[in-house]
CSV table of C-alpha atoms in Angstrom, one decimal:
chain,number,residue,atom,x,y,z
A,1,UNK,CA,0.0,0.0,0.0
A,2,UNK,CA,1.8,3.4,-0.6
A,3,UNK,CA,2.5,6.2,1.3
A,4,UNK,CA,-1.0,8.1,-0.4
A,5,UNK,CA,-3.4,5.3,-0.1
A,6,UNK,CA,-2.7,5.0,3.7
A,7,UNK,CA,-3.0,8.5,4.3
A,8,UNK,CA,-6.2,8.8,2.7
A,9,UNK,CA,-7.4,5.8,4.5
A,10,UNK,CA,-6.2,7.6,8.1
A,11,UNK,CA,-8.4,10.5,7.0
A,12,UNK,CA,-11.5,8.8,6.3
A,13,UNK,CA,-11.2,7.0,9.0
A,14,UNK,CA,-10.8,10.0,11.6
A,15,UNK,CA,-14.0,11.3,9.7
A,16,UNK,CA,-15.9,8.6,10.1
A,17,UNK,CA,-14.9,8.9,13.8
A,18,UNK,CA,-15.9,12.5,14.2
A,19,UNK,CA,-19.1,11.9,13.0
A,20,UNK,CA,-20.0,9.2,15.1
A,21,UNK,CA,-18.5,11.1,17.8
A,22,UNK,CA,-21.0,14.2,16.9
A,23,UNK,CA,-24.0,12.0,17.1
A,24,UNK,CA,-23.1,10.8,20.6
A,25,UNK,CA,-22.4,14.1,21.9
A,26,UNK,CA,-25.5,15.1,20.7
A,27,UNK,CA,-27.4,12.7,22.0
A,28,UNK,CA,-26.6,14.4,25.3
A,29,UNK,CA,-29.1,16.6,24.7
A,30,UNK,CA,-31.9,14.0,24.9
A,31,UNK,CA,-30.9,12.0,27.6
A,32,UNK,CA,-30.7,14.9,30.1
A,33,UNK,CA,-32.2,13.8,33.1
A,34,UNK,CA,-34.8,16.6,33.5
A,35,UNK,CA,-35.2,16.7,29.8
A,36,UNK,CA,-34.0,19.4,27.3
A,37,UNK,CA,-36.3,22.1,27.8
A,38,UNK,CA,-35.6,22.2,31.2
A,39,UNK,CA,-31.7,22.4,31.1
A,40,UNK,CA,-31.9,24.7,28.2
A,41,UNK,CA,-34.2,27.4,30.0
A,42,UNK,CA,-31.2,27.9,32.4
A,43,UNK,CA,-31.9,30.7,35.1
A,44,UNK,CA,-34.8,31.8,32.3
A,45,UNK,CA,-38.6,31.8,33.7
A,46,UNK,CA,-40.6,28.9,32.8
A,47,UNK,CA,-43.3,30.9,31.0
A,48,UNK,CA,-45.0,29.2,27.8
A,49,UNK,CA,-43.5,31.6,25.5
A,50,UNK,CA,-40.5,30.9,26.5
A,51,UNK,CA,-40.9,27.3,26.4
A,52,UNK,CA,-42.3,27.8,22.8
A,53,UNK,CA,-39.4,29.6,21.9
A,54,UNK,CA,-36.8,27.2,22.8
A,55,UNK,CA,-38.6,24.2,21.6
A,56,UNK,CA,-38.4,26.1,18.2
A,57,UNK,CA,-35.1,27.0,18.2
A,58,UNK,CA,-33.4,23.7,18.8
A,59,UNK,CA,-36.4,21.8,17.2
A,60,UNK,CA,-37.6,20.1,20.2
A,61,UNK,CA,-40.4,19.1,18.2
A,62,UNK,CA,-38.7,17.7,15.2
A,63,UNK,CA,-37.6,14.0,15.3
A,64,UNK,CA,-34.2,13.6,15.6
A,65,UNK,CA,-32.3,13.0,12.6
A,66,UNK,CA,-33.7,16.7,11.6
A,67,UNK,CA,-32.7,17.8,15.0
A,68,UNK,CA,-29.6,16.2,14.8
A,69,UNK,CA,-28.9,17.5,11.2
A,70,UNK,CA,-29.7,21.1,12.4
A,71,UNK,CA,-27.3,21.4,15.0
A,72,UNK,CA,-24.6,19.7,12.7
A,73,UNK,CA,-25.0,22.2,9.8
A,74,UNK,CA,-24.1,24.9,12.5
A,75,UNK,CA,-21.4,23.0,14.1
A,76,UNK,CA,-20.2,22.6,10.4
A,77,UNK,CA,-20.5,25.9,9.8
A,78,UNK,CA,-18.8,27.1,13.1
A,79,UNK,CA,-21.7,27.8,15.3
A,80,UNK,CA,-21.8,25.9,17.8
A,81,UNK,CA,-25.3,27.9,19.7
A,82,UNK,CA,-24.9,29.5,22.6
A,83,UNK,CA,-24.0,29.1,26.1
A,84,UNK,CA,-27.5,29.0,28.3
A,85,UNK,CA,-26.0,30.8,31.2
A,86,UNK,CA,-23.3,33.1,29.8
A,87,UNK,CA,-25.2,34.0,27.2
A,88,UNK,CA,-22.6,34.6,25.0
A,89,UNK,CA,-21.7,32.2,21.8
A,90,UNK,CA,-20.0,29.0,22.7
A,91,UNK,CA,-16.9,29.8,20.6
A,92,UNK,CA,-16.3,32.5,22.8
A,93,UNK,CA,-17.1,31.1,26.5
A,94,UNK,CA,-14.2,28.3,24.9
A,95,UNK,CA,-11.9,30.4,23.0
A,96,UNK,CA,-11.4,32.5,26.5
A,97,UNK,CA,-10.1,29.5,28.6
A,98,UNK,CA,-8.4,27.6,25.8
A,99,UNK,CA,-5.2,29.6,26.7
A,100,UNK,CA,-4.8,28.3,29.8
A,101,UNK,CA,-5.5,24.6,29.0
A,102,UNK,CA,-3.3,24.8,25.7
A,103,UNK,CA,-0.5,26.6,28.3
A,104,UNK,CA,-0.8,23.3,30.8
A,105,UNK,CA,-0.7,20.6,28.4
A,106,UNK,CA,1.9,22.5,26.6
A,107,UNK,CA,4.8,22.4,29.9
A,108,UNK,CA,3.2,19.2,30.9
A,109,UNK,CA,3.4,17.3,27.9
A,110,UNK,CA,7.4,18.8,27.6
A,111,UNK,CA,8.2,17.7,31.3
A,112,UNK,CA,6.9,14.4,30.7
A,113,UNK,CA,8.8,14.3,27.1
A,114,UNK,CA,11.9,15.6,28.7
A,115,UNK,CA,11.7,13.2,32.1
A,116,UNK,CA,9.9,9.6,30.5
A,117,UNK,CA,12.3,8.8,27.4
A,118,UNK,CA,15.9,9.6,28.8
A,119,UNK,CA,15.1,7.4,32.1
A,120,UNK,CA,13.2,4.8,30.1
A,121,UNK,CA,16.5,4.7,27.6
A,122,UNK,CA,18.8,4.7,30.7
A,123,UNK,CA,17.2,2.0,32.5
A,124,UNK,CA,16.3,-0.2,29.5
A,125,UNK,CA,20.2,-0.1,28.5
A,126,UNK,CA,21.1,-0.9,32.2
A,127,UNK,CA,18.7,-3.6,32.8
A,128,UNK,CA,19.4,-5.3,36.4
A,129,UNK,CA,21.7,-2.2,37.6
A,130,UNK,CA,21.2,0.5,40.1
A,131,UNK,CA,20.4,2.7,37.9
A,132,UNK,CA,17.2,0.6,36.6
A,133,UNK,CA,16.5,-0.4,39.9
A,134,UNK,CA,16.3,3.5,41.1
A,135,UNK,CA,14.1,4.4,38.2
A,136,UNK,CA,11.6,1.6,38.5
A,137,UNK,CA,11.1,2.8,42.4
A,138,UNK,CA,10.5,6.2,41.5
A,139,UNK,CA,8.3,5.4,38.8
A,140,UNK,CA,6.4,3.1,41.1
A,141,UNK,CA,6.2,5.6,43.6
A,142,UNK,CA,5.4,8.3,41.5
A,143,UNK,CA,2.1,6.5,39.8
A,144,UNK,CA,0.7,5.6,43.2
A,145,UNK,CA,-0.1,9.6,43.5
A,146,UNK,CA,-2.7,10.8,41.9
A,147,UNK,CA,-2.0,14.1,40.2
A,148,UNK,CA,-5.0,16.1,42.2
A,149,UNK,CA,-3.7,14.3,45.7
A,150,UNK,CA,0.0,15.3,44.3
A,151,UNK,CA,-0.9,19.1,43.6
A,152,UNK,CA,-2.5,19.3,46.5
A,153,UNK,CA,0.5,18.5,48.4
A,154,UNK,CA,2.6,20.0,46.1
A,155,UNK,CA,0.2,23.4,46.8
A,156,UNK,CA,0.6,23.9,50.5
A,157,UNK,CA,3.9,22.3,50.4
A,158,UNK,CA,5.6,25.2,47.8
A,159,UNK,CA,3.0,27.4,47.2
A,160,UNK,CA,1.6,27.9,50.9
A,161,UNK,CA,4.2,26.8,53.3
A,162,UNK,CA,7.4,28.2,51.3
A,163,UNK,CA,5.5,30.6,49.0
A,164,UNK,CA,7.6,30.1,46.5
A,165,UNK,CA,5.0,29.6,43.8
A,166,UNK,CA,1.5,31.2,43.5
A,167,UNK,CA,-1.2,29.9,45.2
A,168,UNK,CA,-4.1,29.8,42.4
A,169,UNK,CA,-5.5,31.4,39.3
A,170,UNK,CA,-3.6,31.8,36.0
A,171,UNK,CA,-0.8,34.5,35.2
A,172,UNK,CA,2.9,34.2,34.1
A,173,UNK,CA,4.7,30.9,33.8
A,174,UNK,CA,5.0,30.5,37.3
A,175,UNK,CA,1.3,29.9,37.8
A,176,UNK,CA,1.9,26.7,35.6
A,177,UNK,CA,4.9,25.4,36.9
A,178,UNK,CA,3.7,23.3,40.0
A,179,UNK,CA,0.3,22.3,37.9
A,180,UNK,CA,2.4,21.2,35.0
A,181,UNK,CA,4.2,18.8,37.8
A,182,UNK,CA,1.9,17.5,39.0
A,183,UNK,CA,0.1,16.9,35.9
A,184,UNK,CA,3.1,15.1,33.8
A,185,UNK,CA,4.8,12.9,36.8
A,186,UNK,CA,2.7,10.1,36.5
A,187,UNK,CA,2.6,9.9,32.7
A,188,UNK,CA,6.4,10.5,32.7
A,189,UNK,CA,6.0,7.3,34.9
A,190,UNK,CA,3.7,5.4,32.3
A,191,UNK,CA,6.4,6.7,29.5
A,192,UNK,CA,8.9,5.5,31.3
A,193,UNK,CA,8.2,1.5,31.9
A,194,UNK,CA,6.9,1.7,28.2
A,195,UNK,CA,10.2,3.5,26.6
A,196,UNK,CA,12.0,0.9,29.3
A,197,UNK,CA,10.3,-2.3,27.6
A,198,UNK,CA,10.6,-0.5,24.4
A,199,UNK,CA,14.7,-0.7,24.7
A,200,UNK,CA,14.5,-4.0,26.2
A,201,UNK,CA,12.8,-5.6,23.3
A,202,UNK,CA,14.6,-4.0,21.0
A,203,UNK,CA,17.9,-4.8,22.4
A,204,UNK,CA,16.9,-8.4,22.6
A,205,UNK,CA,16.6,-8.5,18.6
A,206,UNK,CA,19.5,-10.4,16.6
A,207,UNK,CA,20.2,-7.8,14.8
A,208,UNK,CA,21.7,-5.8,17.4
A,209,UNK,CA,23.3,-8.4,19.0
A,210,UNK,CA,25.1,-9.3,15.9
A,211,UNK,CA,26.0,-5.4,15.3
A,212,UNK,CA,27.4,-5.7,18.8
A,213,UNK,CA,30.0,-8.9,18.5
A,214,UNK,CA,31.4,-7.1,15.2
A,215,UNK,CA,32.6,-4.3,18.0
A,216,UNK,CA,29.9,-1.4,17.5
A,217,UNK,CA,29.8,0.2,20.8
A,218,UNK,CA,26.0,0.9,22.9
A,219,UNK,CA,25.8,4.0,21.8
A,220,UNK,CA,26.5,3.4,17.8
A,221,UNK,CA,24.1,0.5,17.8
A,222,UNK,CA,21.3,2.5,19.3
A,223,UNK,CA,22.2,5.8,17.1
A,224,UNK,CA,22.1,3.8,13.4
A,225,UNK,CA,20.3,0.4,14.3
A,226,UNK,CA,17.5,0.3,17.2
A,227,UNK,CA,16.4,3.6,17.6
A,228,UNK,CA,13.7,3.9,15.1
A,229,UNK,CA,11.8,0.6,15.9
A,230,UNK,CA,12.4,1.5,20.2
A,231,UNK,CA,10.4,4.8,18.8
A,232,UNK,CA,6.9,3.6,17.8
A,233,UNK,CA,5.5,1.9,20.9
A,234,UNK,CA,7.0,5.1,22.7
A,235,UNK,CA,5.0,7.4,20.0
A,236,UNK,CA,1.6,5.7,20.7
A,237,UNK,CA,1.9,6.4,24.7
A,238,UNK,CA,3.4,9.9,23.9
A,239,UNK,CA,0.8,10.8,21.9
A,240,UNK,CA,-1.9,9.7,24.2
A,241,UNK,CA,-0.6,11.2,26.8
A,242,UNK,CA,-0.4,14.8,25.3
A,243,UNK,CA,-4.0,14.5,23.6
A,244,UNK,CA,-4.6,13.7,27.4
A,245,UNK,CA,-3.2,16.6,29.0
A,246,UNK,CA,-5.3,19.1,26.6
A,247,UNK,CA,-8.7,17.2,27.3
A,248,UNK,CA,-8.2,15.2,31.2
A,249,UNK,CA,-6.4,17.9,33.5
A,250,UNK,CA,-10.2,18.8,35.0
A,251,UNK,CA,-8.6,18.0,38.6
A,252,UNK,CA,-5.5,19.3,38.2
A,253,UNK,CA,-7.4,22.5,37.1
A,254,UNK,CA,-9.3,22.6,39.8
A,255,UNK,CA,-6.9,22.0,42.5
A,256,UNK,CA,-5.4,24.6,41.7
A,257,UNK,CA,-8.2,26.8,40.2
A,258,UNK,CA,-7.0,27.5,36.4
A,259,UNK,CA,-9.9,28.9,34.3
A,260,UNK,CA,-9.1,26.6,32.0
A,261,UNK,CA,-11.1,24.4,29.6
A,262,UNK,CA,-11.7,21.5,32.8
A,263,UNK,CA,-13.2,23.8,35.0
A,264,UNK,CA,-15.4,25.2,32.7
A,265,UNK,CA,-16.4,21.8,31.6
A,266,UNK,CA,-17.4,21.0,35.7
A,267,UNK,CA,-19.3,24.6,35.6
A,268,UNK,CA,-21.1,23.3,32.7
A,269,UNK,CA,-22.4,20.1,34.2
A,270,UNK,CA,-23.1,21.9,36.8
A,271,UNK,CA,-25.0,24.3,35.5
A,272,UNK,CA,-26.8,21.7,32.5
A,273,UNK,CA,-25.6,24.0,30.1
A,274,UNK,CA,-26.2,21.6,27.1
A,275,UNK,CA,-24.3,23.6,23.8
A,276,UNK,CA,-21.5,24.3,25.9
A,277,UNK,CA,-21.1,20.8,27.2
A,278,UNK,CA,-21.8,19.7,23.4
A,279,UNK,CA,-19.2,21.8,22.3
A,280,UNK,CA,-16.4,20.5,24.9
A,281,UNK,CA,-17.2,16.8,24.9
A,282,UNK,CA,-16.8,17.1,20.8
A,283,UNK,CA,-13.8,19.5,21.4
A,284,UNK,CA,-11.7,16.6,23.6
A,285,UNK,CA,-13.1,14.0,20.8
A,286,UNK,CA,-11.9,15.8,18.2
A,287,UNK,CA,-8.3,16.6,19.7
A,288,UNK,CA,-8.0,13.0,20.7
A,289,UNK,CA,-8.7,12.0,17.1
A,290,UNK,CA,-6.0,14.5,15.9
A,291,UNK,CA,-3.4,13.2,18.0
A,292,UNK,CA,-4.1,9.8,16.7
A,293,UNK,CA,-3.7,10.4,13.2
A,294,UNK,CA,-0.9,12.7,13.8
A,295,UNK,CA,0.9,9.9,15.4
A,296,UNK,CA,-0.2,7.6,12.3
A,297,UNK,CA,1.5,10.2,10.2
A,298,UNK,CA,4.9,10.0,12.4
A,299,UNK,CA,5.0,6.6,11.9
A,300,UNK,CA,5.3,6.7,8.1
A,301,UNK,CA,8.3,8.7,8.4
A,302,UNK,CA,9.9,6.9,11.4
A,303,UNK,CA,9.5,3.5,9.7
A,304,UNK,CA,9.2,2.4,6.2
A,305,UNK,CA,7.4,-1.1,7.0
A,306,UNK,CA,4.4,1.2,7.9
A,307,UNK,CA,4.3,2.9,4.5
A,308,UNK,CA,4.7,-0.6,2.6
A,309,UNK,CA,2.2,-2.1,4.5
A,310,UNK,CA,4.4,-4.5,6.9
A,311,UNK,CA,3.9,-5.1,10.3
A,312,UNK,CA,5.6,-2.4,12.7
């Protein structure tokens, strides 16, 4: 299969996805628990006109597909309603916190880049040694924390105790550096067992064993040999983990009370503010779907098998 057919195949795929995830977050609307009239009139007066008015707009009366259809050709179009308690369009309410959660999952996703694949390389290449045996303990210990239980004790420990570090809201960099931290220790961890069993199996192949007995050293073998195939597994986790930090950091958010995308998601369900919770929910689908097909892309340049069809 060449490089054009697979990428056309990756696309149609990730459009098939979106659309199927479209109809589910959709579906939302009808499955509210106090129905869709209710959540939609918000903090409005229940007063028939108003009632009738809503029930028009979002063509309560209308079976589904045309309801469904509806909202979709505005979505498509770039309207996605408006928010039932801000009052303002839905793009807006979003592209106001999208700064901060962009910010977040930007220095966390680097941390956990920058931390995960040297000590997964070290520790694979030292297998049995101190060195492994060190970075399997701290990995052990640092996934037993989760991230809202680790800011919070990272909080009073730096930010409150020491004051070295602000104690909430979003600003300059330092706002982001003990949330970031918190965020990307345990999926360094993750990162680092899989780039560790990554090295492992790759060092165990015969081709690198027989590129070692005709006197290449570690570090030459790795460089021209192993490298690329050690990289795929370790682009699948990576890339999960960054589509995760842009679209799951709703506790680290609200430990330490970012206005970012994951708080505003909580304020929505709190609120039953059905486009805006639409909007998000297809937002994190959406982002997820991206990173997955970026990653696809990778791995036609980081490995010809992929682009001639072989197994990876």
């Amino acid at each position: 299969m060449n490089t054009a057919k697979l990428v056309a195949r990756r696309l149609v795929s990730a459009v098939v996805l979106l659309g199927v995830m479209s109809v589910l977050t959709y579906g939302l609307l009808s499955l509210t628990p106090d129905g869709p009239v209710q959540a939609l009139l918000g903090d409005r007066p229940s007063t028939p006109q108003t009632i009738a008015a809503i029930r028009t707009q979002y063509l309560l009366d209308e079976p589904f597909p045309v309801q469904y259809w509806h909202w979709l050709s505005g979505v498509l179009s770039g309207d996605f309603g408006s928010s039932v308690f801000a009052r303002q369009p839905v793009l807006s309410v979003i592209a106001e916190r999208l700064p901060v959660t962009a910010t977040l999952a930007g220095y966390a996703t680097v941390l956990t880049l920058l931390l995960g694949i040297p000590a997964g390389m070290a520790a694979g290449l030292r297998r049995g040694k101190l060195l492994d045996q060190g970075i399997t303990l701290v990995t052990l210990v640092a996934l037993s924390f989760p991230p809202f239980a680790l800011g919070l004790l990272m909080l009073y420990g730096f930010a409150v105790a020491l004051g070295w570090f602000p104690t909430y809201g979003g600003g300059d960099l330092s706002h982001y550096i003990l949330p970031a931290i918190a965020l990307s220790l345990g999926q360094a961890a993750v990162l680092v067992r899989q780039t560790r069993a990554a090295t492992l199996d790759v060092g165990a192949q015969d081709y690198v064993t027989f590129a070692r007995a005709r006197g290449l050293s570690r570090m030459r073998t790795w460089g021209s040999y192993s490298l690329r195939n050690a990289a795929l597994p370790v682009l699948t986790v990576a890339g999960l983990l960054a589509a995760a930090n842009l679209t799951g950091a709703v506790f680290v958010e609200q430990t330490f009370s970012l206005p970012g995308l994951g708080s505003l998601l909580v304020q929505a369900v709190n609120q039953k503010d059905i486009p805006l919770i639409q909007a998000l929910v297809l937002l994190g689908g959406a982002v997820v779907i991206g990173v997955n097909l970026l990653v696809d892309l990778i791995y036609l340049v980081v490995d010809p098998r992929v682009r001639h069809g072989a197994p990876a």
